[in-house]
CSV table of N, CA and C in Angstrom, one decimal:
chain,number,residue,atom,x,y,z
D,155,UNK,N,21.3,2.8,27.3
D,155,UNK,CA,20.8,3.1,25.9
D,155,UNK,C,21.9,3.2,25.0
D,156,UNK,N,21.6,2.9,23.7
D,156,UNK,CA,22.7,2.7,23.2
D,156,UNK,C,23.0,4.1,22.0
D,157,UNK,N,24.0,4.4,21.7
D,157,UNK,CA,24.0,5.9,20.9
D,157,UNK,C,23.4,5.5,19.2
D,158,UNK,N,23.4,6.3,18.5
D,158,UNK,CA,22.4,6.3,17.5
D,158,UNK,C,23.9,5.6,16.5
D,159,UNK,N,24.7,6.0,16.9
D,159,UNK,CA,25.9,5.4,16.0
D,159,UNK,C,26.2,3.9,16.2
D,160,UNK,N,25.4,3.5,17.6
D,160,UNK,CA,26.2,2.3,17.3
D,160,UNK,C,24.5,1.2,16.9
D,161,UNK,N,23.1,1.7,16.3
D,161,UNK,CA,22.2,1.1,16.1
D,161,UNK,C,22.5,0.6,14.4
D,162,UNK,N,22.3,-0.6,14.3
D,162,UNK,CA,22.3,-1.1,13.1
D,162,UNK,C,21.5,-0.3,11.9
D,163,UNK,N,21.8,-0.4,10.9
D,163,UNK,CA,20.9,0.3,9.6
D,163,UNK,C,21.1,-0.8,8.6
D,164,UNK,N,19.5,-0.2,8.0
D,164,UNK,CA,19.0,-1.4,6.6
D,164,UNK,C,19.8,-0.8,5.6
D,165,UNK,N,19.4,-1.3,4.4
D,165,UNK,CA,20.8,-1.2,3.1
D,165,UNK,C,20.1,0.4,2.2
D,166,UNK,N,18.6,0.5,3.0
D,166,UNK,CA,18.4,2.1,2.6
D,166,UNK,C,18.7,3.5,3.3
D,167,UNK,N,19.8,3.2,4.6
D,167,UNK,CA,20.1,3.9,5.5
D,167,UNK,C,19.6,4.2,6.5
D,168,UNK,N,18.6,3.7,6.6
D,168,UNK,CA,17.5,3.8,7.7
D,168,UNK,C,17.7,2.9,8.8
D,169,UNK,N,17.3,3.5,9.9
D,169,UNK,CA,17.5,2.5,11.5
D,169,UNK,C,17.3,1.0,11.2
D,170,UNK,N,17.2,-0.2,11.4
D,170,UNK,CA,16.3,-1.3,12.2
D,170,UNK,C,16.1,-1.3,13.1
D,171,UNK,N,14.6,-1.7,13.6
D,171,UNK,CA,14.8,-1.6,14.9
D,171,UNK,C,15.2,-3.1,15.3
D,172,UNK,N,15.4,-2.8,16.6
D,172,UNK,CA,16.0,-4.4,17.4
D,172,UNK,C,14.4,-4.8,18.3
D,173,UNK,N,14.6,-6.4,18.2
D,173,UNK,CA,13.5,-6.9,18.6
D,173,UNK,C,12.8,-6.0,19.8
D,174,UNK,N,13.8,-5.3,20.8
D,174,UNK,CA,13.6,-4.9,22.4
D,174,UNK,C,13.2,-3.3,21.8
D,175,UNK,N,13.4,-2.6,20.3
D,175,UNK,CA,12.5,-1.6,20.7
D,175,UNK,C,11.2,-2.2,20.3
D,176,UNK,N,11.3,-2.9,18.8
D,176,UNK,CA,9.8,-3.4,18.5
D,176,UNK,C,8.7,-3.9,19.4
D,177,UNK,N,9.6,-4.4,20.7
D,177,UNK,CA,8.5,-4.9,21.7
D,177,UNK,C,8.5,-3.6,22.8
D,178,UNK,N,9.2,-2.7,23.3
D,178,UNK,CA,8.8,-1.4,23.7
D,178,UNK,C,7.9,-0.7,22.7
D,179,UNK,N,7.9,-0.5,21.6
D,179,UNK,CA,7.0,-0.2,20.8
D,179,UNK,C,5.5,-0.3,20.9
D,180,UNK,N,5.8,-1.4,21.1
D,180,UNK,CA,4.3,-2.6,21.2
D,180,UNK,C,4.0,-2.4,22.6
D,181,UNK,N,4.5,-2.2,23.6
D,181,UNK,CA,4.2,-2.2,24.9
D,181,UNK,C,3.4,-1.0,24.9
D,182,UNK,N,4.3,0.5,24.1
D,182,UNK,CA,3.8,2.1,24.2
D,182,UNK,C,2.3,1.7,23.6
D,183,UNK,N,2.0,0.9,22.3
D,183,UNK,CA,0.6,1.0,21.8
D,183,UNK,C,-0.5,0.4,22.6
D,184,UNK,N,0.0,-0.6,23.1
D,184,UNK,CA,-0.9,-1.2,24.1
D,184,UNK,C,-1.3,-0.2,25.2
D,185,UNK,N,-0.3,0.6,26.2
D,185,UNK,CA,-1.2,1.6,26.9
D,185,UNK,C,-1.4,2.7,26.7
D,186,UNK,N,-1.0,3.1,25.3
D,186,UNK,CA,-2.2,4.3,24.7
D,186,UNK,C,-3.9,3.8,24.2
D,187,UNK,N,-4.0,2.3,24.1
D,187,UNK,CA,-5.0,1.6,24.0
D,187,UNK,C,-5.8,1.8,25.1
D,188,UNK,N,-5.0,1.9,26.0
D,188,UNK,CA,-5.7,1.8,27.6
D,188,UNK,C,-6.4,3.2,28.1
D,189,UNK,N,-6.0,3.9,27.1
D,189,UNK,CA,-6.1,5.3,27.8
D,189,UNK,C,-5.3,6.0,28.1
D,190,UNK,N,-3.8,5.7,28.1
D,190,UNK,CA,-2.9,6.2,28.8
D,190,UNK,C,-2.5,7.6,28.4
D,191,UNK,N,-2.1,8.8,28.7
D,191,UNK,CA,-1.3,9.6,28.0
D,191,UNK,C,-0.2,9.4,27.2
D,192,UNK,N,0.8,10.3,26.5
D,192,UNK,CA,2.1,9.9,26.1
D,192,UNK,C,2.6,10.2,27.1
D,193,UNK,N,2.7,11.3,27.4
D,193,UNK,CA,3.7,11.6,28.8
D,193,UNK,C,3.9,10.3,29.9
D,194,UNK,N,2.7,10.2,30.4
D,194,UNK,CA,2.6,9.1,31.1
D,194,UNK,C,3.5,7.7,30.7
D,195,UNK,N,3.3,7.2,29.4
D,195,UNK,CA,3.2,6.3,29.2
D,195,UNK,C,5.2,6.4,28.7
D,196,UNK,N,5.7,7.5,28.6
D,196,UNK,CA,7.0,7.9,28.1
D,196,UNK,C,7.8,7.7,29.7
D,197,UNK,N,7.8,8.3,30.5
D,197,UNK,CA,7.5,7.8,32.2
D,197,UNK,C,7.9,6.5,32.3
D,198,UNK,N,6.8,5.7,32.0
D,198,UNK,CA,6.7,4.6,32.5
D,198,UNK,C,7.7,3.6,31.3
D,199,UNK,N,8.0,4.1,30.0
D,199,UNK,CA,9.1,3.3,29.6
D,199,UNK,C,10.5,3.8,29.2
D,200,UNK,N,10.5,4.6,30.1
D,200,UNK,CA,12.3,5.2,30.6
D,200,UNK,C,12.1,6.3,29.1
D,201,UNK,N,11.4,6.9,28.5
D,201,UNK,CA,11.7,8.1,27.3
D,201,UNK,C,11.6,9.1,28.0
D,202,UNK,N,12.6,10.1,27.7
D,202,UNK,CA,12.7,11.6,27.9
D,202,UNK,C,11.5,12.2,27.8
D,203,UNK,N,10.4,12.4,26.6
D,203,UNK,CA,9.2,12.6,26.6
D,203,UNK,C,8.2,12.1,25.8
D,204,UNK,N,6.7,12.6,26.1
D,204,UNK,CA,5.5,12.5,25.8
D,204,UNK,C,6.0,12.0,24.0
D,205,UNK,N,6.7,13.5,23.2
D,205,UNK,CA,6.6,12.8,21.8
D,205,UNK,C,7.5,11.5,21.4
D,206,UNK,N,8.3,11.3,22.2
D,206,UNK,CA,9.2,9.5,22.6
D,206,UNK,C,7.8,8.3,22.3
D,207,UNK,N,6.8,8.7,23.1
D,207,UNK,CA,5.6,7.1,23.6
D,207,UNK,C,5.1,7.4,21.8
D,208,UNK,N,4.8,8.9,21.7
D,208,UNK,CA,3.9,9.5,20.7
D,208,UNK,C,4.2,8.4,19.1
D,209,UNK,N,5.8,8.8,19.0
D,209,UNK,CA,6.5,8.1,17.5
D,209,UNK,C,6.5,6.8,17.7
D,210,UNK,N,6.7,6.1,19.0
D,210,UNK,CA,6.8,4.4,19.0
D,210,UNK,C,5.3,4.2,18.6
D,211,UNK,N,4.1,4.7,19.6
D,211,UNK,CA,2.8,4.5,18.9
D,211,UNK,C,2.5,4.1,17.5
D,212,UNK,N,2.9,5.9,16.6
D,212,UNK,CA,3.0,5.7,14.9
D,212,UNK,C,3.7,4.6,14.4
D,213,UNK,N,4.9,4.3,15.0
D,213,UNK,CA,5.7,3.1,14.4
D,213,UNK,C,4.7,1.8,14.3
D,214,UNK,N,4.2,1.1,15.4
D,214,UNK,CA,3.4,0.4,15.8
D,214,UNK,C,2.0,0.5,14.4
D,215,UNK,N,1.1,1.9,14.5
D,215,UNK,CA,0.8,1.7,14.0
D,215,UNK,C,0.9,1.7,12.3
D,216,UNK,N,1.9,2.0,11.8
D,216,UNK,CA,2.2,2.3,10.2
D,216,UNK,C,2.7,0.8,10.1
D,217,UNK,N,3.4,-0.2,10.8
D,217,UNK,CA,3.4,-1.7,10.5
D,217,UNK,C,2.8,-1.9,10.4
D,218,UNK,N,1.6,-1.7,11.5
D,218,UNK,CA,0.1,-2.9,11.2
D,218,UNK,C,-0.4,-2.4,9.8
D,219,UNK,N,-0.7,-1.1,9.5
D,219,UNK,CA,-1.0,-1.3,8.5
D,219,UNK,C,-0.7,-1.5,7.5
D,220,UNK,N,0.7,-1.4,7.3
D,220,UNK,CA,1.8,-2.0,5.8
D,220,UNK,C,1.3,-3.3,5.6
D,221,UNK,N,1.4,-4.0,6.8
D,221,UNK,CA,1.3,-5.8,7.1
D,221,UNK,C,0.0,-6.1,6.2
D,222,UNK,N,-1.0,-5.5,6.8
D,222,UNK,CA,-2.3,-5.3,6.2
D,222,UNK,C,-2.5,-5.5,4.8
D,223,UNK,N,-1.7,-3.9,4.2
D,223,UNK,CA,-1.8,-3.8,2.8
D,223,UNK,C,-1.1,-4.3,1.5
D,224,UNK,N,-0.5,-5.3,2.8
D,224,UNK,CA,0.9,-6.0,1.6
D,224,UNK,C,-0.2,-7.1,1.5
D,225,UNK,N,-0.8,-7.7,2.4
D,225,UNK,CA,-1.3,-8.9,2.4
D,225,UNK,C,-2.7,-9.0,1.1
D,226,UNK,N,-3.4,-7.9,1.7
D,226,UNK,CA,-4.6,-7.6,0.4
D,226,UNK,C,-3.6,-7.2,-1.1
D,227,UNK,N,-2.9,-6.5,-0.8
D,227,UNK,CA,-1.6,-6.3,-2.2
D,227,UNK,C,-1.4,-7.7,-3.1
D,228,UNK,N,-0.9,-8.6,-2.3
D,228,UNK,CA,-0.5,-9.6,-2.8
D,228,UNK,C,-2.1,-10.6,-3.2
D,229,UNK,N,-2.8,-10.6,-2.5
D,229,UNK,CA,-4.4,-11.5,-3.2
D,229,UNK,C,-4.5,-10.7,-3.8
D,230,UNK,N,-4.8,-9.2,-4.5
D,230,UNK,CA,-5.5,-8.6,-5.5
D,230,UNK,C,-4.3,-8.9,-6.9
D,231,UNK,N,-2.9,-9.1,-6.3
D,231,UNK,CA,-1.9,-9.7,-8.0
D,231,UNK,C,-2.1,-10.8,-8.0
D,232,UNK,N,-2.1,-11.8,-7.2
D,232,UNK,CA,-2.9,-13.3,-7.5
D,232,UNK,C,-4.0,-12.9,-8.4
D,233,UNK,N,-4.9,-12.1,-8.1
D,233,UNK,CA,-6.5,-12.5,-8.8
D,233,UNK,C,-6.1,-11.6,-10.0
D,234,UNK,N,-5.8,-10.9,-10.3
D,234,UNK,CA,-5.0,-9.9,-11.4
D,234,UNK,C,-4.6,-11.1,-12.8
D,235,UNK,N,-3.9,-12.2,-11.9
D,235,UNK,CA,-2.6,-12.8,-12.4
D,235,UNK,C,-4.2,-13.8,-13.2
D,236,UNK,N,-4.9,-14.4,-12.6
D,236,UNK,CA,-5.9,-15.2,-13.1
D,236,UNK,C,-6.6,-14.5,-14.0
D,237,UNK,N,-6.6,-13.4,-13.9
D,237,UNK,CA,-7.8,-12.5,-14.6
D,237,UNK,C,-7.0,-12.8,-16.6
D,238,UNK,N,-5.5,-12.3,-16.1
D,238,UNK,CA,-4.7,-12.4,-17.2
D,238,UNK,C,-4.2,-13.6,-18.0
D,239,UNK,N,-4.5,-14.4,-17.1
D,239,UNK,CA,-4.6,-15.8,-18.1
D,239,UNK,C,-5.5,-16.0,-19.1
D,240,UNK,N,-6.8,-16.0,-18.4
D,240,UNK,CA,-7.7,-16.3,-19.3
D,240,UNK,C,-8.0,-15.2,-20.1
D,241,UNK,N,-7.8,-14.2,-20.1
D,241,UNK,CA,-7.5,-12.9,-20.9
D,241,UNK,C,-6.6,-13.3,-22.4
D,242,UNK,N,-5.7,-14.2,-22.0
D,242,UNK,CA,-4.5,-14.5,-22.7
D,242,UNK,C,-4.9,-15.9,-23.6
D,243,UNK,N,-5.9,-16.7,-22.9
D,243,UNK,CA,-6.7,-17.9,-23.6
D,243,UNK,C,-7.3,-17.3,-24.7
D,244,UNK,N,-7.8,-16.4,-24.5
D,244,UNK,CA,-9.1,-15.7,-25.3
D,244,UNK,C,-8.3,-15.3,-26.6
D,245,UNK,N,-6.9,-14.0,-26.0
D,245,UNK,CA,-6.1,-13.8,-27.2
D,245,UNK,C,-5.8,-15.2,-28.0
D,246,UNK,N,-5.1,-15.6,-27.3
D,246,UNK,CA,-4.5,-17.0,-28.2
D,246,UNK,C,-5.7,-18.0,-29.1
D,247,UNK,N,-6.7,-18.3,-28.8
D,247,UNK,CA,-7.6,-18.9,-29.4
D,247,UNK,C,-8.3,-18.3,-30.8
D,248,UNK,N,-8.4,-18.9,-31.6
D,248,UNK,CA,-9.1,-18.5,-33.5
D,248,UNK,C,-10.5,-19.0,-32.9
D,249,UNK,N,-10.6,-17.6,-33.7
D,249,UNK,CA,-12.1,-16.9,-33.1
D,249,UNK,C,-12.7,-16.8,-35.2
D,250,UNK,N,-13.9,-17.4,-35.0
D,250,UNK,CA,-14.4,-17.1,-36.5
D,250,UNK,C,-15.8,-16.5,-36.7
D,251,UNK,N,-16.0,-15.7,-37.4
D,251,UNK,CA,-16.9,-14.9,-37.7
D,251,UNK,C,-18.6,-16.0,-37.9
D,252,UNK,N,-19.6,-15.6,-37.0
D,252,UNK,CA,-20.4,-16.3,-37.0
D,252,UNK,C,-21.6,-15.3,-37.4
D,253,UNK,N,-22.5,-15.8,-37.9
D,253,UNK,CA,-23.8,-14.9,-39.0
D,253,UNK,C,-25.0,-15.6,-38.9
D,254,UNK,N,-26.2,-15.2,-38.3
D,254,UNK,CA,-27.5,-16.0,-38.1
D,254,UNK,C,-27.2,-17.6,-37.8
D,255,UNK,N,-26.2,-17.7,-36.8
D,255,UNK,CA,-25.9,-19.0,-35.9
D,255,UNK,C,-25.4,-19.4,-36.9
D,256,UNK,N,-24.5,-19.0,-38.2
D,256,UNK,CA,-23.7,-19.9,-39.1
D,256,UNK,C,-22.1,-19.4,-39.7
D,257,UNK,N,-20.9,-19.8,-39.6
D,257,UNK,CA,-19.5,-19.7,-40.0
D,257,UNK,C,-19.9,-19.1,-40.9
D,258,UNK,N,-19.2,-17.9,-41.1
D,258,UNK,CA,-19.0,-17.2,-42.6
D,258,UNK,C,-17.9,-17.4,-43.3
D,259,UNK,N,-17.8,-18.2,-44.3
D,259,UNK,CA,-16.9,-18.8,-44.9
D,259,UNK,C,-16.6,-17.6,-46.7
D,260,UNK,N,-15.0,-17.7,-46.5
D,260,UNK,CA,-14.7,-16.6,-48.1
D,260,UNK,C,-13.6,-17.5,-48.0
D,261,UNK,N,-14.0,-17.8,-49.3
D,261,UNK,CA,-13.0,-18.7,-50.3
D,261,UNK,C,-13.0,-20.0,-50.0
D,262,UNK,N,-13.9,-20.4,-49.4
D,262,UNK,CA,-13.7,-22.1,-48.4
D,262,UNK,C,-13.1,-22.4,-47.3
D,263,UNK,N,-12.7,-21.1,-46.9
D,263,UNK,CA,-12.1,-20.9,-45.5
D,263,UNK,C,-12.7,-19.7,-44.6
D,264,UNK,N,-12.9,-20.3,-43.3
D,264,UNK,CA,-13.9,-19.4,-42.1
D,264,UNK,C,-13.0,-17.9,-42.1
D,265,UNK,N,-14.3,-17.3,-42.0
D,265,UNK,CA,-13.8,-16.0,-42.0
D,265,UNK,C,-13.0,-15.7,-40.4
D,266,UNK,N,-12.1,-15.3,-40.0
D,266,UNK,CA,-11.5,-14.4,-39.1
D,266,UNK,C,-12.4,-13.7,-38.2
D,267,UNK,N,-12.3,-13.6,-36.6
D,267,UNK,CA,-13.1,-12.2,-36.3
D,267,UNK,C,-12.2,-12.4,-35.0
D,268,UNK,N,-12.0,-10.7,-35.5
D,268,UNK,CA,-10.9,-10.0,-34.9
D,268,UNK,C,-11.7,-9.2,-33.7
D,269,UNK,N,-12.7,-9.1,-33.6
D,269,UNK,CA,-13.3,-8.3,-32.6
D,269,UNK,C,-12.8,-9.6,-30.8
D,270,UNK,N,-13.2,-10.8,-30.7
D,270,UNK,CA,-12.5,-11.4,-29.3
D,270,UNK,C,-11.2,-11.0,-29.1
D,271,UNK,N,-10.2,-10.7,-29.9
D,271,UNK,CA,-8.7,-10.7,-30.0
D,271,UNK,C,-8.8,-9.3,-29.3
D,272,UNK,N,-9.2,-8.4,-30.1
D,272,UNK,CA,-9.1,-7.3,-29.5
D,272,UNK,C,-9.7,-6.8,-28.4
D,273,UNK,N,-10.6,-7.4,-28.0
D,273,UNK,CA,-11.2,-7.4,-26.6
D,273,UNK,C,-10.4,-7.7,-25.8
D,274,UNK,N,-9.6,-8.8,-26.4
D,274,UNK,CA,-9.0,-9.5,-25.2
D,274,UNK,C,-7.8,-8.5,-24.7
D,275,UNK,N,-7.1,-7.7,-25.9
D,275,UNK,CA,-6.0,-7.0,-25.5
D,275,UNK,C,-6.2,-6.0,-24.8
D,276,UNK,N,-7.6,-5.3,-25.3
D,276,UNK,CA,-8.1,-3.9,-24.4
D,276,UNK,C,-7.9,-4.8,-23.1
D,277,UNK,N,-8.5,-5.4,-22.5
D,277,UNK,CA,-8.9,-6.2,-21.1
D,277,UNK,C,-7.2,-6.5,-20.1
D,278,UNK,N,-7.0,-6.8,-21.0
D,278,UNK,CA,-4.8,-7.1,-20.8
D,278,UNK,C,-4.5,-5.5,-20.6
D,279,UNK,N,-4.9,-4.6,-21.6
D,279,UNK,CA,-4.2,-3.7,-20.9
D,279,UNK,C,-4.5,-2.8,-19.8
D,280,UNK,N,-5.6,-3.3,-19.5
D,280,UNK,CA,-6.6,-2.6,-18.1
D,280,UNK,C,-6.1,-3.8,-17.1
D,281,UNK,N,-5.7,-4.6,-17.3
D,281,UNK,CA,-5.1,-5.5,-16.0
D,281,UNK,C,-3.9,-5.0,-15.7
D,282,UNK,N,-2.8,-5.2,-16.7
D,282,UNK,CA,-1.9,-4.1,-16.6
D,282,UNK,C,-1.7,-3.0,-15.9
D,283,UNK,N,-2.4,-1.9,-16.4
D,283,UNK,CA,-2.9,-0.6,-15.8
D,283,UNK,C,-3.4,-0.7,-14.1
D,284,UNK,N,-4.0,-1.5,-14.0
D,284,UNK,CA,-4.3,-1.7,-12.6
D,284,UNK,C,-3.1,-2.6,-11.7
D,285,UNK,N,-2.3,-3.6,-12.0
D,285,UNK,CA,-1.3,-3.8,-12.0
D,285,UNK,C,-0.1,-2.7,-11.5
D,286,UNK,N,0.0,-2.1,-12.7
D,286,UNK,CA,0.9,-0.7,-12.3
D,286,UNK,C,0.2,0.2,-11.0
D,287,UNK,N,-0.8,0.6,-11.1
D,287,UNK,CA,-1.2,1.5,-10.2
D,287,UNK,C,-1.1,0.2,-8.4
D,288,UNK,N,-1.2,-0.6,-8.6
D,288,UNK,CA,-1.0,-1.3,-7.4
D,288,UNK,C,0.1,-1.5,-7.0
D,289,UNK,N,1.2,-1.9,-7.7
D,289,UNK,CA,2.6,-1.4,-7.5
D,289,UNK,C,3.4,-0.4,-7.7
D,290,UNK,N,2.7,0.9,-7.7
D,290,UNK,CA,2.9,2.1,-7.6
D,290,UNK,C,4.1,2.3,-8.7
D,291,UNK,N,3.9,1.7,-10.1
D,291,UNK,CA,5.1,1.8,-11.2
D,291,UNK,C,4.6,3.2,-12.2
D,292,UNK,N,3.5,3.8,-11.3
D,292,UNK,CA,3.5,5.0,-12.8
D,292,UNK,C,3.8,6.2,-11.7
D,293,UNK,N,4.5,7.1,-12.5
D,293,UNK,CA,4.9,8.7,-12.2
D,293,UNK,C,3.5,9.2,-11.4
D,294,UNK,N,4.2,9.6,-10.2
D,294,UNK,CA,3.1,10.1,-9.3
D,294,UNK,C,2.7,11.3,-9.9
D,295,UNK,N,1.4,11.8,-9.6
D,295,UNK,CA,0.6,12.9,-10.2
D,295,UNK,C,1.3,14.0,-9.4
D,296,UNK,N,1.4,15.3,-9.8
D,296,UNK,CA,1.7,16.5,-8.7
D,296,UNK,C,0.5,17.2,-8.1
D,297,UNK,N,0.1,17.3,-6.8
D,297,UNK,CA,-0.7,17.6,-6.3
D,297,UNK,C,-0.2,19.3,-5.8
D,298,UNK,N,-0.9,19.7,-5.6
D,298,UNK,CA,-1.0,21.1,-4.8
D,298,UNK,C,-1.9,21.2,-3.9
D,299,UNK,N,-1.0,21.6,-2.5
D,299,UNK,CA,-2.3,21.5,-1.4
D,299,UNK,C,-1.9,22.8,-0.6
D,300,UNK,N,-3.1,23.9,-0.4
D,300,UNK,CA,-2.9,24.9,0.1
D,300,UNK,C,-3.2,24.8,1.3
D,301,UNK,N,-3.3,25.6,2.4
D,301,UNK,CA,-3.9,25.5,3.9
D,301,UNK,C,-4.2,27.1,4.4
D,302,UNK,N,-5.0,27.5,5.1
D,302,UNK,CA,-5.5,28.8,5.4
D,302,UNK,C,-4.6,28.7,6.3
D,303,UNK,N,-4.2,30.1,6.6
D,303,UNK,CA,-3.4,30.6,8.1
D,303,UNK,C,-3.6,30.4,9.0
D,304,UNK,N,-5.3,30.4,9.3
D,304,UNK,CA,-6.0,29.7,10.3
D,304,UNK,C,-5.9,28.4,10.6
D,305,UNK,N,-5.8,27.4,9.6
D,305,UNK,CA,-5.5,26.2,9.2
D,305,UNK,C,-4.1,26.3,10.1
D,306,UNK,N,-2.9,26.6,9.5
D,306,UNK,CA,-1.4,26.6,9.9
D,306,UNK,C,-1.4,27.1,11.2
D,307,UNK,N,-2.3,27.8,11.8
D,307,UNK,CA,-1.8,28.3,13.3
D,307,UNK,C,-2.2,27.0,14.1
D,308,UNK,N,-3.7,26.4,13.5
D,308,UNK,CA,-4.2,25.4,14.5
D,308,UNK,C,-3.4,24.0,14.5
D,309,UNK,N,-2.8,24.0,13.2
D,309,UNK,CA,-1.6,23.2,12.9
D,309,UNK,C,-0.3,23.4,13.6
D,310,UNK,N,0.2,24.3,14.3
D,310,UNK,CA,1.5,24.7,14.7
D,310,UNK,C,1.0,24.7,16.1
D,311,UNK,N,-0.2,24.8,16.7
D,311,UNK,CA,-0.4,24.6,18.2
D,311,UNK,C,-0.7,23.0,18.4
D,312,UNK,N,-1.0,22.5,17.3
D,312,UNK,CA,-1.0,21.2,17.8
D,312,UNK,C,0.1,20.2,17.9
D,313,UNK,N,0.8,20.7,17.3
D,313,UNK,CA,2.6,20.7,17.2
D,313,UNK,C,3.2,20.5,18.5
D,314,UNK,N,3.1,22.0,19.1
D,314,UNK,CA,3.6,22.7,20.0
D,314,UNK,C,3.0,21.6,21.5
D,315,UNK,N,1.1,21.5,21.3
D,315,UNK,CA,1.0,20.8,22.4
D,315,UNK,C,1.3,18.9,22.2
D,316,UNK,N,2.0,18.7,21.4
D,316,UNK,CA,2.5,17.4,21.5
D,316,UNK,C,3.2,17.3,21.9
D,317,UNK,N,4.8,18.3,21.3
D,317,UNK,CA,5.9,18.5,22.1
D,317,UNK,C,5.9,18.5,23.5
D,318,UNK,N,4.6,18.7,24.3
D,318,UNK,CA,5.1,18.8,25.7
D,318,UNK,C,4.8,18.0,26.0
D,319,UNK,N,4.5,16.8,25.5
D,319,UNK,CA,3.5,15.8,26.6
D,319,UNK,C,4.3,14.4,26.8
């Protein structure tokens, strides 16, 4: 095994892994699928212990589902990206004031109607808005999350019985 100092790191300081743990990884999810224990399954691929199988598991699974949500991520900015075109047709296009199915003309020239224009910008900026919140570009909200004692003790034995396994 190799020491933590000599494992490559990405340009955010964080590990990569090497193909041979990604596929140990993959091997640990596959027989926690089976039923297996961690312990067991930590055993069976040379880890010290149960929470060793436990983290490769999470790794395994927090990829699949990044993979997942990058992929719906990317078709909902595609359909976003269409939405915004023709949003942007609408702005750009002279729009004229129409009255009992007829052009309302002042001075010999069609009257303006500014109500499509503005529609169109409200609509742009709710694409936008949605936009942002899908690439997570606006200041996160501050939450506050309390937990009962009871809560925290049943939370610290669950802890404790991971560590052993």
């Amino acid at each position: 095994m190799t020491s933590s100092q000599d494992r490559p790191r990405g340009g955010d300081g964080q590990f990569v892994r090497s193909l041979s743990t990604a596929e140990r990884d993959a091997r640990a999810a596959e027989l926690r699928s089976k039923g297996w224990t961690y312990r067991r399954i930590a055993a069976e691929l040379g880890w010290k212990q149960g929470a060793d199988a436990y983290n490769a598991v999470q790794r395994v699974l927090k990829e699949t589902v990044r993979e997942a949500g990058e992929e719906v991520r990317s078709l909902e900015l595609e359909r976003l990206d269409r939405l915004e075109a023709a949003a942007n047709e609408v702005l750009e296009r002279e729009h004229v004031t129409v009255s009992n199915g007829r052009v309302v003309v002042l001075h010999e020239t069609p009257l303006p109607d500014d109500g499509p224009v503005l529609a169109a910008i409200d609509r742009l900026l709710k694409i936008q808005e949605r936009r942002a919140r899908l690439l997570g570009l606006d200041a996160p909200t501050k939450q506050a999350i309390s937990i009962t004692p009871e809560r925290a003790a049943a939370l610290e034995a669950l802890v404790e019985e991971l560590g052993e396994q």
